[in-house]
Amino acid sequence: MLTIEGLRVQNVTLDLEIRPGEIVCLAGPSGSGKSLLLRAVADLIPHQGRVLLNGEDCAGMPAHIWRRRVSLLPAESRWWADLVGEHFPQPVSEEMAALGFGPEVMQWQVARCSTGERQRLAILRLLAQAPSALLLDEPTASLDHESIGRVEEMIDRYRRLHRAPVLWVSHDPDQMRRVADRRLEINGGRVEEVRR
Amino acid sequence: MNLIVLDYTDLLIAAGLIVALALLSLLMRLRVERQLLIAAGRTTVQLLLVGLVLRALFAHVTLAWVSLMALVMLLVAGYEVMARQKRPFKGAWGYALGTGAMFVSSFATTVFALLVIIGNDPWYYPQYAIPLLGMMLGNTMTGVALSLDRLTDFAWQQQAVIETRLALGQEWRVAMRDSIRESVRIGLIPIINAMAAAGVVSLPGMMTGQILSGTPPMEAVKYQILIMFMITAGTGFAILLATWLGGRRLFDDRQRLRLDRLK
């Protein structure tokens, strides 16, 4: 369970409870603060309010432990070493195959990967840490149709298997209909639930 | 060999070369004559003043006066470190970080050399203490300024990468490791170059000065080696301290990258 109480960045306040294994999608116009909210939940920026994972307060544990458990996938993937494999703490062969990569991908140079490949690898890199909750900032924005399906499937499988709460920022109404258990929208500083 | 004393006519002849250069600049419309003459004027006035100060200091050898002189040198060097950074820290940190690192490192190394290696009596005798400290501070200043400039600029440019690493649960030390390593390397380049080139490409200034004033070459060489090692160690320690403290300051107690702490 991911509990967000009075989380406030810019002019947006978020109160939300995401149950284990539930996917909550968050939409809203550009600049409305979606990414900032995700970054605040990951405790990457100063904010007001509290965030708890299964009753444990973020403020009560070391920041890096919190971020390992409540992991954020930024909208654009970033890499710091030359080889793909250098970014992975442990091998993830099963998931790699599910996203269309063979084991040789670990020897690839990041600079020679396409944007879409990098984004899929970033998702693998995130899941390789076995986080307890996922914060996804437009995870499929740079992917083709086939890859989008694979990523959605993988995240669906992950949240069921690990009973992980997922907060998913998306711009695509069709995608939200496919993946979301609940949908939220930011409207002028207020976060409202979208009824189907 | 005795020291050949220069009189002011000698200096005027040398100044004539600068004036000739300025005239050339004027004739060729290069527009550097003004800067050139101002800089030459500054160097003359500053060095004459420091000469007077040193003469007074040598005449009244007390720890208090030597310390005051050292403090003034440190504060000026600290200002230079801050002024040379593109994005210094806001507030007191901007000044205190470089100054503090230089203070700890330069003073410790100089006092160590004076007490343990040179062993003069009194140990703070200004003829040794002030030139040693001056050379230490001059080099440390360049190293610390380069390192801090690189560190803060790197954090600025690489914000997204650093935050990605933090988001993956890395501690700030790990997320900043590459930047800190690179900053330390950049800061040490000048002194490593100077050591590598010493004697082959260039004769270091202090050694040249000693040889000109009649010191036997091997004695001058020994002093120069001592100075080189001290400068390198002092610069290195100051850089390590400044980059570690600077790196720490870039993150708050929740290990968030705080670029709002930079100007």
PDB file of N, CA and C in Angstrom, chain A residues 24-117:
ATOM      1  N   VAL A  24      -2.687   3.158 -10.656  1.00  0.00           N
ATOM      2  CA  VAL A  24      -3.404   4.429 -10.722  1.00  0.00           C
ATOM      3  C   VAL A  24      -2.729   5.282 -11.782  1.00  0.00           C
ATOM      4  N   CYS A  25      -3.514   5.708 -12.780  1.00  0.00           N
ATOM      5  CA  CYS A  25      -2.949   6.561 -13.829  1.00  0.00           C
ATOM      6  C   CYS A  25      -3.224   8.018 -13.508  1.00  0.00           C
ATOM      7  N   LEU A  26      -2.237   8.856 -13.815  1.00  0.00           N
ATOM      8  CA  LEU A  26      -2.336  10.283 -13.540  1.00  0.00           C
ATOM      9  C   LEU A  26      -2.149  11.036 -14.853  1.00  0.00           C
ATOM     10  N   ALA A  27      -3.128  11.870 -15.186  1.00  0.00           N
ATOM     11  CA  ALA A  27      -3.040  12.647 -16.421  1.00  0.00           C
ATOM     12  C   ALA A  27      -3.176  14.123 -16.095  1.00  0.00           C
ATOM     13  N   GLY A  28      -2.988  14.946 -17.102  1.00  0.00           N
ATOM     14  CA  GLY A  28      -3.103  16.394 -16.899  1.00  0.00           C
ATOM     15  C   GLY A  28      -2.294  17.116 -17.940  1.00  0.00           C
ATOM     16  N   PRO A  29      -2.610  18.388 -18.188  1.00  0.00           N
ATOM     17  CA  PRO A  29      -1.873  19.141 -19.218  1.00  0.00           C
ATOM     18  C   PRO A  29      -0.396  19.273 -18.874  1.00  0.00           C
ATOM     19  N   SER A  30       0.429  19.552 -19.912  1.00  0.00           N
ATOM     20  CA  SER A  30       1.871  19.738 -19.663  1.00  0.00           C
ATOM     21  C   SER A  30       2.068  20.884 -18.694  1.00  0.00           C
ATOM     22  N   GLY A  31       3.030  20.705 -17.823  1.00  0.00           N
ATOM     23  CA  GLY A  31       3.332  21.763 -16.854  1.00  0.00           C
ATOM     24  C   GLY A  31       2.388  21.786 -15.671  1.00  0.00           C
ATOM     25  N   SER A  32       1.494  20.803 -15.574  1.00  0.00           N
ATOM     26  CA  SER A  32       0.540  20.830 -14.470  1.00  0.00           C
ATOM     27  C   SER A  32       1.131  20.235 -13.196  1.00  0.00           C
ATOM     28  N   GLY A  33       2.318  19.650 -13.294  1.00  0.00           N
ATOM     29  CA  GLY A  33       2.988  19.176 -12.083  1.00  0.00           C
ATOM     30  C   GLY A  33       2.987  17.668 -11.914  1.00  0.00           C
ATOM     31  N   LYS A  34       2.650  16.917 -12.969  1.00  0.00           N
ATOM     32  CA  LYS A  34       2.621  15.448 -12.837  1.00  0.00           C
ATOM     33  C   LYS A  34       3.992  14.888 -12.488  1.00  0.00           C
ATOM     34  N   SER A  35       5.004  15.292 -13.279  1.00  0.00           N
ATOM     35  CA  SER A  35       6.358  14.778 -13.042  1.00  0.00           C
ATOM     36  C   SER A  35       6.879  15.224 -11.686  1.00  0.00           C
ATOM     37  N   LEU A  36       6.552  16.473 -11.313  1.00  0.00           N
ATOM     38  CA  LEU A  36       7.004  16.976 -10.003  1.00  0.00           C
ATOM     39  C   LEU A  36       6.408  16.138  -8.886  1.00  0.00           C
ATOM     40  N   LEU A  37       5.123  15.769  -9.017  1.00  0.00           N
ATOM     41  CA  LEU A  37       4.495  14.937  -7.992  1.00  0.00           C
ATOM     42  C   LEU A  37       5.224  13.599  -7.862  1.00  0.00           C
ATOM     43  N   LEU A  38       5.518  12.986  -9.008  1.00  0.00           N
ATOM     44  CA  LEU A  38       6.238  11.706  -8.972  1.00  0.00           C
ATOM     45  C   LEU A  38       7.593  11.880  -8.289  1.00  0.00           C
ATOM     46  N   ARG A  39       8.293  12.973  -8.638  1.00  0.00           N
ATOM     47  CA  ARG A  39       9.612  13.205  -8.037  1.00  0.00           C
ATOM     48  C   ARG A  39       9.503  13.444  -6.539  1.00  0.00           C
ATOM     49  N   ALA A  40       8.417  14.083  -6.121  1.00  0.00           N
ATOM     50  CA  ALA A  40       8.218  14.308  -4.682  1.00  0.00           C
ATOM     51  C   ALA A  40       7.927  12.996  -3.971  1.00  0.00           C
ATOM     52  N   VAL A  41       7.138  12.115  -4.598  1.00  0.00           N
ATOM     53  CA  VAL A  41       6.850  10.812  -3.975  1.00  0.00           C
ATOM     54  C   VAL A  41       8.154  10.021  -3.824  1.00  0.00           C
ATOM     55  N   ALA A  42       9.050  10.167  -4.814  1.00  0.00           N
ATOM     56  CA  ALA A  42      10.349   9.485  -4.725  1.00  0.00           C
ATOM     57  C   ALA A  42      11.301  10.229  -3.792  1.00  0.00           C
ATOM     58  N   ASP A  43      10.829  11.341  -3.230  1.00  0.00           N
ATOM     59  CA  ASP A  43      11.623  12.157  -2.312  1.00  0.00           C
ATOM     60  C   ASP A  43      12.873  12.729  -2.999  1.00  0.00           C
ATOM     61  N   LEU A  44      12.713  13.084  -4.281  1.00  0.00           N
ATOM     62  CA  LEU A  44      13.839  13.688  -5.005  1.00  0.00           C
ATOM     63  C   LEU A  44      13.820  15.207  -4.950  1.00  0.00           C
ATOM     64  N   ILE A  45      12.684  15.787  -4.547  1.00  0.00           N
ATOM     65  CA  ILE A  45      12.614  17.250  -4.408  1.00  0.00           C
ATOM     66  C   ILE A  45      11.945  17.575  -3.076  1.00  0.00           C
ATOM     67  N   PRO A  46      12.275  18.747  -2.511  1.00  0.00           N
ATOM     68  CA  PRO A  46      11.620  19.141  -1.260  1.00  0.00           C
ATOM     69  C   PRO A  46      10.112  19.287  -1.467  1.00  0.00           C
ATOM     70  N   HIS A  47       9.327  18.890  -0.485  1.00  0.00           N
ATOM     71  CA  HIS A  47       7.867  18.940  -0.630  1.00  0.00           C
ATOM     72  C   HIS A  47       7.222  18.985   0.750  1.00  0.00           C
ATOM     73  N   GLN A  48       5.935  19.312   0.758  1.00  0.00           N
ATOM     74  CA  GLN A  48       5.175  19.186   2.000  1.00  0.00           C
ATOM     75  C   GLN A  48       4.392  17.881   1.942  1.00  0.00           C
ATOM     76  N   GLY A  49       3.975  17.401   3.089  1.00  0.00           N
ATOM     77  CA  GLY A  49       3.146  16.202   3.137  1.00  0.00           C
ATOM     78  C   GLY A  49       3.953  14.950   3.412  1.00  0.00           C
ATOM     79  N   ARG A  50       3.215  13.824   3.550  1.00  0.00           N
ATOM     80  CA  ARG A  50       3.863  12.562   3.914  1.00  0.00           C
ATOM     81  C   ARG A  50       3.593  11.499   2.868  1.00  0.00           C
ATOM     82  N   VAL A  51       4.544  10.590   2.731  1.00  0.00           N
ATOM     83  CA  VAL A  51       4.336   9.416   1.892  1.00  0.00           C
ATOM     84  C   VAL A  51       4.723   8.193   2.707  1.00  0.00           C
ATOM     85  N   LEU A  52       3.859   7.170   2.679  1.00  0.00           N
ATOM     86  CA  LEU A  52       4.143   5.948   3.442  1.00  0.00           C
ATOM     87  C   LEU A  52       4.033   4.728   2.547  1.00  0.00           C
ATOM     88  N   LEU A  53       4.918   3.784   2.767  1.00  0.00           N
ATOM     89  CA  LEU A  53       4.835   2.510   2.052  1.00  0.00           C
ATOM     90  C   LEU A  53       4.540   1.429   3.094  1.00  0.00           C
ATOM     91  N   ASN A  54       3.393   0.805   2.947  1.00  0.00           N
ATOM     92  CA  ASN A  54       2.941  -0.204   3.919  1.00  0.00           C
ATOM     93  C   ASN A  54       3.063   0.320   5.355  1.00  0.00           C
ATOM     94  N   GLY A  55       2.676   1.572   5.540  1.00  0.00           N
ATOM     95  CA  GLY A  55       2.675   2.156   6.886  1.00  0.00           C
ATOM     96  C   GLY A  55       4.006   2.737   7.322  1.00  0.00           C
ATOM     97  N   GLU A  56       5.071   2.509   6.550  1.00  0.00           N
ATOM     98  CA  GLU A  56       6.387   3.047   6.925  1.00  0.00           C
ATOM     99  C   GLU A  56       6.587   4.416   6.284  1.00  0.00           C
ATOM    100  N   ASP A  57       6.899   5.399   7.111  1.00  0.00           N
ATOM    101  CA  ASP A  57       7.041   6.775   6.635  1.00  0.00           C
ATOM    102  C   ASP A  57       8.367   6.954   5.889  1.00  0.00           C
ATOM    103  N   CYS A  58       8.279   7.609   4.745  1.00  0.00           N
ATOM    104  CA  CYS A  58       9.482   7.911   3.947  1.00  0.00           C
ATOM    105  C   CYS A  58      10.525   8.645   4.789  1.00  0.00           C
ATOM    106  N   ALA A  59      10.040   9.635   5.582  1.00  0.00           N
ATOM    107  CA  ALA A  59      10.966  10.462   6.365  1.00  0.00           C
ATOM    108  C   ALA A  59      11.703   9.644   7.418  1.00  0.00           C
ATOM    109  N   GLY A  60      11.179   8.458   7.728  1.00  0.00           N
ATOM    110  CA  GLY A  60      11.788   7.658   8.786  1.00  0.00           C
ATOM    111  C   GLY A  60      12.868   6.705   8.296  1.00  0.00           C
ATOM    112  N   MET A  61      13.087   6.651   6.984  1.00  0.00           N
ATOM    113  CA  MET A  61      14.145   5.731   6.505  1.00  0.00           C
ATOM    114  C   MET A  61      15.142   6.501   5.628  1.00  0.00           C
ATOM    115  N   PRO A  62      16.375   5.996   5.520  1.00  0.00           N
ATOM    116  CA  PRO A  62      17.358   6.674   4.669  1.00  0.00           C
ATOM    117  C   PRO A  62      16.811   6.847   3.251  1.00  0.00           C
ATOM    118  N   ALA A  63      17.099   8.010   2.665  1.00  0.00           N
ATOM    119  CA  ALA A  63      16.498   8.366   1.376  1.00  0.00           C
ATOM    120  C   ALA A  63      16.792   7.314   0.303  1.00  0.00           C
ATOM    121  N   HIS A  64      18.021   6.779   0.279  1.00  0.00           N
ATOM    122  CA  HIS A  64      18.338   5.850  -0.819  1.00  0.00           C
ATOM    123  C   HIS A  64      17.601   4.513  -0.658  1.00  0.00           C
ATOM    124  N   ILE A  65      17.310   4.138   0.590  1.00  0.00           N
ATOM    125  CA  ILE A  65      16.523   2.908   0.807  1.00  0.00           C
ATOM    126  C   ILE A  65      15.086   3.130   0.323  1.00  0.00           C
ATOM    127  N   TRP A  66      14.560   4.306   0.650  1.00  0.00           N
ATOM    128  CA  TRP A  66      13.206   4.639   0.189  1.00  0.00           C
ATOM    129  C   TRP A  66      13.119   4.546  -1.330  1.00  0.00           C
ATOM    130  N   ARG A  67      14.132   5.132  -2.001  1.00  0.00           N
ATOM    131  CA  ARG A  67      14.075   5.176  -3.470  1.00  0.00           C
ATOM    132  C   ARG A  67      14.303   3.808  -4.103  1.00  0.00           C
ATOM    133  N   ARG A  68      14.966   2.930  -3.378  1.00  0.00           N
ATOM    134  CA  ARG A  68      15.087   1.563  -3.899  1.00  0.00           C
ATOM    135  C   ARG A  68      13.741   0.854  -3.828  1.00  0.00           C
ATOM    136  N   ARG A  69      12.936   1.218  -2.823  1.00  0.00           N
ATOM    137  CA  ARG A  69      11.632   0.561  -2.667  1.00  0.00           C
ATOM    138  C   ARG A  69      10.555   1.237  -3.494  1.00  0.00           C
ATOM    139  N   VAL A  70      10.596   2.577  -3.495  1.00  0.00           N
ATOM    140  CA  VAL A  70       9.593   3.336  -4.252  1.00  0.00           C
ATOM    141  C   VAL A  70      10.345   3.974  -5.414  1.00  0.00           C
ATOM    142  N   SER A  71      10.408   3.241  -6.541  1.00  0.00           N
ATOM    143  CA  SER A  71      11.360   3.609  -7.602  1.00  0.00           C
ATOM    144  C   SER A  71      10.698   4.376  -8.722  1.00  0.00           C
ATOM    145  N   LEU A  72      11.385   5.413  -9.143  1.00  0.00           N
ATOM    146  CA  LEU A  72      10.871   6.283 -10.200  1.00  0.00           C
ATOM    147  C   LEU A  72      11.551   5.973 -11.524  1.00  0.00           C
ATOM    148  N   LEU A  73      10.727   5.875 -12.572  1.00  0.00           N
ATOM    149  CA  LEU A  73      11.258   5.800 -13.934  1.00  0.00           C
ATOM    150  C   LEU A  73      11.049   7.170 -14.572  1.00  0.00           C
ATOM    151  N   PRO A  74      12.142   7.968 -14.764  1.00  0.00           N
ATOM    152  CA  PRO A  74      11.967   9.294 -15.362  1.00  0.00           C
ATOM    153  C   PRO A  74      11.518   9.183 -16.817  1.00  0.00           C
ATOM    154  N   ALA A  75      10.937  10.274 -17.324  1.00  0.00           N
ATOM    155  CA  ALA A  75      10.385  10.256 -18.681  1.00  0.00           C
ATOM    156  C   ALA A  75      11.461   9.957 -19.724  1.00  0.00           C
ATOM    157  N   GLU A  76      12.651  10.491 -19.510  1.00  0.00           N
ATOM    158  CA  GLU A  76      13.729  10.250 -20.470  1.00  0.00           C
ATOM    159  C   GLU A  76      14.790   9.406 -19.787  1.00  0.00           C
ATOM    160  N   SER A  77      15.224   8.339 -20.443  1.00  0.00           N
ATOM    161  CA  SER A  77      16.196   7.466 -19.776  1.00  0.00           C
ATOM    162  C   SER A  77      17.585   8.087 -19.839  1.00  0.00           C
ATOM    163  N   ARG A  78      18.334   7.958 -18.772  1.00  0.00           N
ATOM    164  CA  ARG A  78      19.700   8.504 -18.698  1.00  0.00           C
ATOM    165  C   ARG A  78      20.661   7.395 -18.309  1.00  0.00           C
ATOM    166  N   TRP A  79      21.892   7.530 -18.820  1.00  0.00           N
ATOM    167  CA  TRP A  79      22.902   6.489 -18.628  1.00  0.00           C
ATOM    168  C   TRP A  79      24.217   7.133 -18.272  1.00  0.00           C
ATOM    169  N   TRP A  80      25.014   6.469 -17.444  1.00  0.00           N
ATOM    170  CA  TRP A  80      26.252   7.110 -17.006  1.00  0.00           C
ATOM    171  C   TRP A  80      27.504   6.321 -17.384  1.00  0.00           C
ATOM    172  N   ALA A  81      27.366   5.038 -17.717  1.00  0.00           N
ATOM    173  CA  ALA A  81      28.543   4.261 -18.115  1.00  0.00           C
ATOM    174  C   ALA A  81      28.432   3.909 -19.602  1.00  0.00           C
ATOM    175  N   ASP A  82      29.501   3.343 -20.171  1.00  0.00           N
ATOM    176  CA  ASP A  82      29.518   3.076 -21.611  1.00  0.00           C
ATOM    177  C   ASP A  82      28.657   1.876 -21.999  1.00  0.00           C
ATOM    178  N   LEU A  83      28.771   0.796 -21.207  1.00  0.00           N
ATOM    179  CA  LEU A  83      28.083  -0.440 -21.578  1.00  0.00           C
ATOM    180  C   LEU A  83      26.767  -0.590 -20.822  1.00  0.00           C
ATOM    181  N   VAL A  84      25.786  -1.192 -21.500  1.00  0.00           N
ATOM    182  CA  VAL A  84      24.477  -1.413 -20.882  1.00  0.00           C
ATOM    183  C   VAL A  84      24.622  -2.204 -19.574  1.00  0.00           C
ATOM    184  N   GLY A  85      25.446  -3.259 -19.633  1.00  0.00           N
ATOM    185  CA  GLY A  85      25.574  -4.149 -18.486  1.00  0.00           C
ATOM    186  C   GLY A  85      26.085  -3.480 -17.223  1.00  0.00           C
ATOM    187  N   GLU A  86      26.849  -2.379 -17.399  1.00  0.00           N
ATOM    188  CA  GLU A  86      27.402  -1.695 -16.228  1.00  0.00           C
ATOM    189  C   GLU A  86      26.319  -1.018 -15.388  1.00  0.00           C
ATOM    190  N   HIS A  87      25.124  -0.890 -15.942  1.00  0.00           N
ATOM    191  CA  HIS A  87      24.043  -0.234 -15.211  1.00  0.00           C
ATOM    192  C   HIS A  87      23.168  -1.224 -14.458  1.00  0.00           C
ATOM    193  N   PHE A  88      23.452  -2.514 -14.627  1.00  0.00           N
ATOM    194  CA  PHE A  88      22.584  -3.507 -13.996  1.00  0.00           C
ATOM    195  C   PHE A  88      23.285  -4.158 -12.807  1.00  0.00           C
ATOM    196  N   PRO A  89      22.695  -4.041 -11.618  1.00  0.00           N
ATOM    197  CA  PRO A  89      23.313  -4.665 -10.447  1.00  0.00           C
ATOM    198  C   PRO A  89      23.313  -6.193 -10.544  1.00  0.00           C
ATOM    199  N   GLN A  90      22.250  -6.760 -11.113  1.00  0.00           N
ATOM    200  CA  GLN A  90      22.224  -8.220 -11.316  1.00  0.00           C
ATOM    201  C   GLN A  90      21.538  -8.548 -12.641  1.00  0.00           C
ATOM    202  N   PRO A  91      21.829  -9.725 -13.223  1.00  0.00           N
ATOM    203  CA  PRO A  91      21.243 -10.074 -14.512  1.00  0.00           C
ATOM    204  C   PRO A  91      19.720 -10.289 -14.422  1.00  0.00           C
ATOM    205  N   VAL A  92      19.014  -9.973 -15.489  1.00  0.00           N
ATOM    206  CA  VAL A  92      17.558 -10.103 -15.499  1.00  0.00           C
ATOM    207  C   VAL A  92      17.132 -10.802 -16.790  1.00  0.00           C
ATOM    208  N   SER A  93      17.619 -12.002 -17.012  1.00  0.00           N
ATOM    209  CA  SER A  93      17.465 -12.633 -18.323  1.00  0.00           C
ATOM    210  C   SER A  93      15.996 -12.856 -18.714  1.00  0.00           C
ATOM    211  N   GLU A  94      15.166 -13.260 -17.751  1.00  0.00           N
ATOM    212  CA  GLU A  94      13.778 -13.581 -18.091  1.00  0.00           C
ATOM    213  C   GLU A  94      13.038 -12.352 -18.621  1.00  0.00           C
ATOM    214  N   GLU A  95      13.168 -11.259 -17.861  1.00  0.00           N
ATOM    215  CA  GLU A  95      12.485 -10.032 -18.268  1.00  0.00           C
ATOM    216  C   GLU A  95      13.068  -9.491 -19.574  1.00  0.00           C
ATOM    217  N   MET A  96      14.400  -9.670 -19.739  1.00  0.00           N
ATOM    218  CA  MET A  96      15.042  -9.198 -20.961  1.00  0.00           C
ATOM    219  C   MET A  96      14.402  -9.835 -22.189  1.00  0.00           C
ATOM    220  N   ALA A  97      14.202 -11.130 -22.106  1.00  0.00           N
ATOM    221  CA  ALA A  97      13.604 -11.837 -23.230  1.00  0.00           C
ATOM    222  C   ALA A  97      12.188 -11.324 -23.484  1.00  0.00           C
ATOM    223  N   ALA A  98      11.470 -11.020 -22.408  1.00  0.00           N
ATOM    224  CA  ALA A  98      10.094 -10.545 -22.562  1.00  0.00           C
ATOM    225  C   ALA A  98      10.041  -9.203 -23.290  1.00  0.00           C
ATOM    226  N   LEU A  99      11.104  -8.413 -23.185  1.00  0.00           N
ATOM    227  CA  LEU A  99      11.114  -7.133 -23.902  1.00  0.00           C
ATOM    228  C   LEU A  99      11.899  -7.227 -25.207  1.00  0.00           C
ATOM    229  N   GLY A 100      12.233  -8.443 -25.613  1.00  0.00           N
ATOM    230  CA  GLY A 100      12.834  -8.637 -26.928  1.00  0.00           C
ATOM    231  C   GLY A 100      14.341  -8.490 -26.977  1.00  0.00           C
ATOM    232  N   PHE A 101      15.023  -8.676 -25.843  1.00  0.00           N
ATOM    233  CA  PHE A 101      16.489  -8.604 -25.830  1.00  0.00           C
ATOM    234  C   PHE A 101      17.092  -9.974 -25.537  1.00  0.00           C
ATOM    235  N   GLY A 102      18.235 -10.268 -26.179  1.00  0.00           N
ATOM    236  CA  GLY A 102      18.994 -11.465 -25.833  1.00  0.00           C
ATOM    237  C   GLY A 102      20.034 -11.119 -24.780  1.00  0.00           C
ATOM    238  N   PRO A 103      20.739 -12.125 -24.265  1.00  0.00           N
ATOM    239  CA  PRO A 103      21.733 -11.862 -23.223  1.00  0.00           C
ATOM    240  C   PRO A 103      22.876 -10.969 -23.703  1.00  0.00           C
ATOM    241  N   GLU A 104      23.103 -10.919 -25.041  1.00  0.00           N
ATOM    242  CA  GLU A 104      24.220 -10.118 -25.559  1.00  0.00           C
ATOM    243  C   GLU A 104      24.009  -8.611 -25.335  1.00  0.00           C
ATOM    244  N   VAL A 105      22.779  -8.207 -24.984  1.00  0.00           N
ATOM    245  CA  VAL A 105      22.492  -6.782 -24.838  1.00  0.00           C
ATOM    246  C   VAL A 105      23.369  -6.140 -23.757  1.00  0.00           C
ATOM    247  N   MET A 106      23.796  -6.947 -22.789  1.00  0.00           N
ATOM    248  CA  MET A 106      24.612  -6.405 -21.695  1.00  0.00           C
ATOM    249  C   MET A 106      25.964  -5.882 -22.193  1.00  0.00           C
ATOM    250  N   GLN A 107      26.403  -6.376 -23.356  1.00  0.00           N
ATOM    251  CA  GLN A 107      27.677  -5.915 -23.921  1.00  0.00           C
ATOM    252  C   GLN A 107      27.493  -4.739 -24.882  1.00  0.00           C
ATOM    253  N   TRP A 108      26.250  -4.358 -25.121  1.00  0.00           N
ATOM    254  CA  TRP A 108      26.004  -3.263 -26.064  1.00  0.00           C
ATOM    255  C   TRP A 108      26.506  -1.940 -25.494  1.00  0.00           C
ATOM    256  N   GLN A 109      26.877  -1.048 -26.430  1.00  0.00           N
ATOM    257  CA  GLN A 109      27.216   0.310 -25.994  1.00  0.00           C
ATOM    258  C   GLN A 109      25.939   1.144 -25.944  1.00  0.00           C
ATOM    259  N   VAL A 110      25.773   1.853 -24.835  1.00  0.00           N
ATOM    260  CA  VAL A 110      24.554   2.646 -24.664  1.00  0.00           C
ATOM    261  C   VAL A 110      24.401   3.635 -25.810  1.00  0.00           C
ATOM    262  N   ALA A 111      25.525   4.253 -26.214  1.00  0.00           N
ATOM    263  CA  ALA A 111      25.469   5.299 -27.235  1.00  0.00           C
ATOM    264  C   ALA A 111      24.939   4.769 -28.569  1.00  0.00           C
ATOM    265  N   ARG A 112      25.022   3.445 -28.795  1.00  0.00           N
ATOM    266  CA  ARG A 112      24.586   2.891 -30.079  1.00  0.00           C
ATOM    267  C   ARG A 112      23.167   2.351 -30.026  1.00  0.00           C
ATOM    268  N   CYS A 113      22.508   2.443 -28.857  1.00  0.00           N
ATOM    269  CA  CYS A 113      21.126   1.990 -28.749  1.00  0.00           C
ATOM    270  C   CYS A 113      20.183   3.088 -29.232  1.00  0.00           C
ATOM    271  N   SER A 114      19.037   2.678 -29.789  1.00  0.00           N
ATOM    272  CA  SER A 114      18.038   3.667 -30.196  1.00  0.00           C
ATOM    273  C   SER A 114      17.308   4.180 -28.956  1.00  0.00           C
ATOM    274  N   THR A 115      16.576   5.286 -29.118  1.00  0.00           N
ATOM    275  CA  THR A 115      15.828   5.851 -27.990  1.00  0.00           C
ATOM    276  C   THR A 115      14.875   4.813 -27.402  1.00  0.00           C
ATOM    277  N   GLY A 116      14.199   4.085 -28.291  1.00  0.00           N
ATOM    278  CA  GLY A 116      13.245   3.074 -27.825  1.00  0.00           C
ATOM    279  C   GLY A 116      13.933   1.948 -27.065  1.00  0.00           C
ATOM    280  N   GLU A 117      15.081   1.509 -27.588  1.00  0.00           N
ATOM    281  CA  GLU A 117      15.830   0.447 -26.891  1.00  0.00           C
ATOM    282  C   GLU A 117      16.256   0.914 -25.510  1.00  0.00           C
TER     283      GLU A 117
END
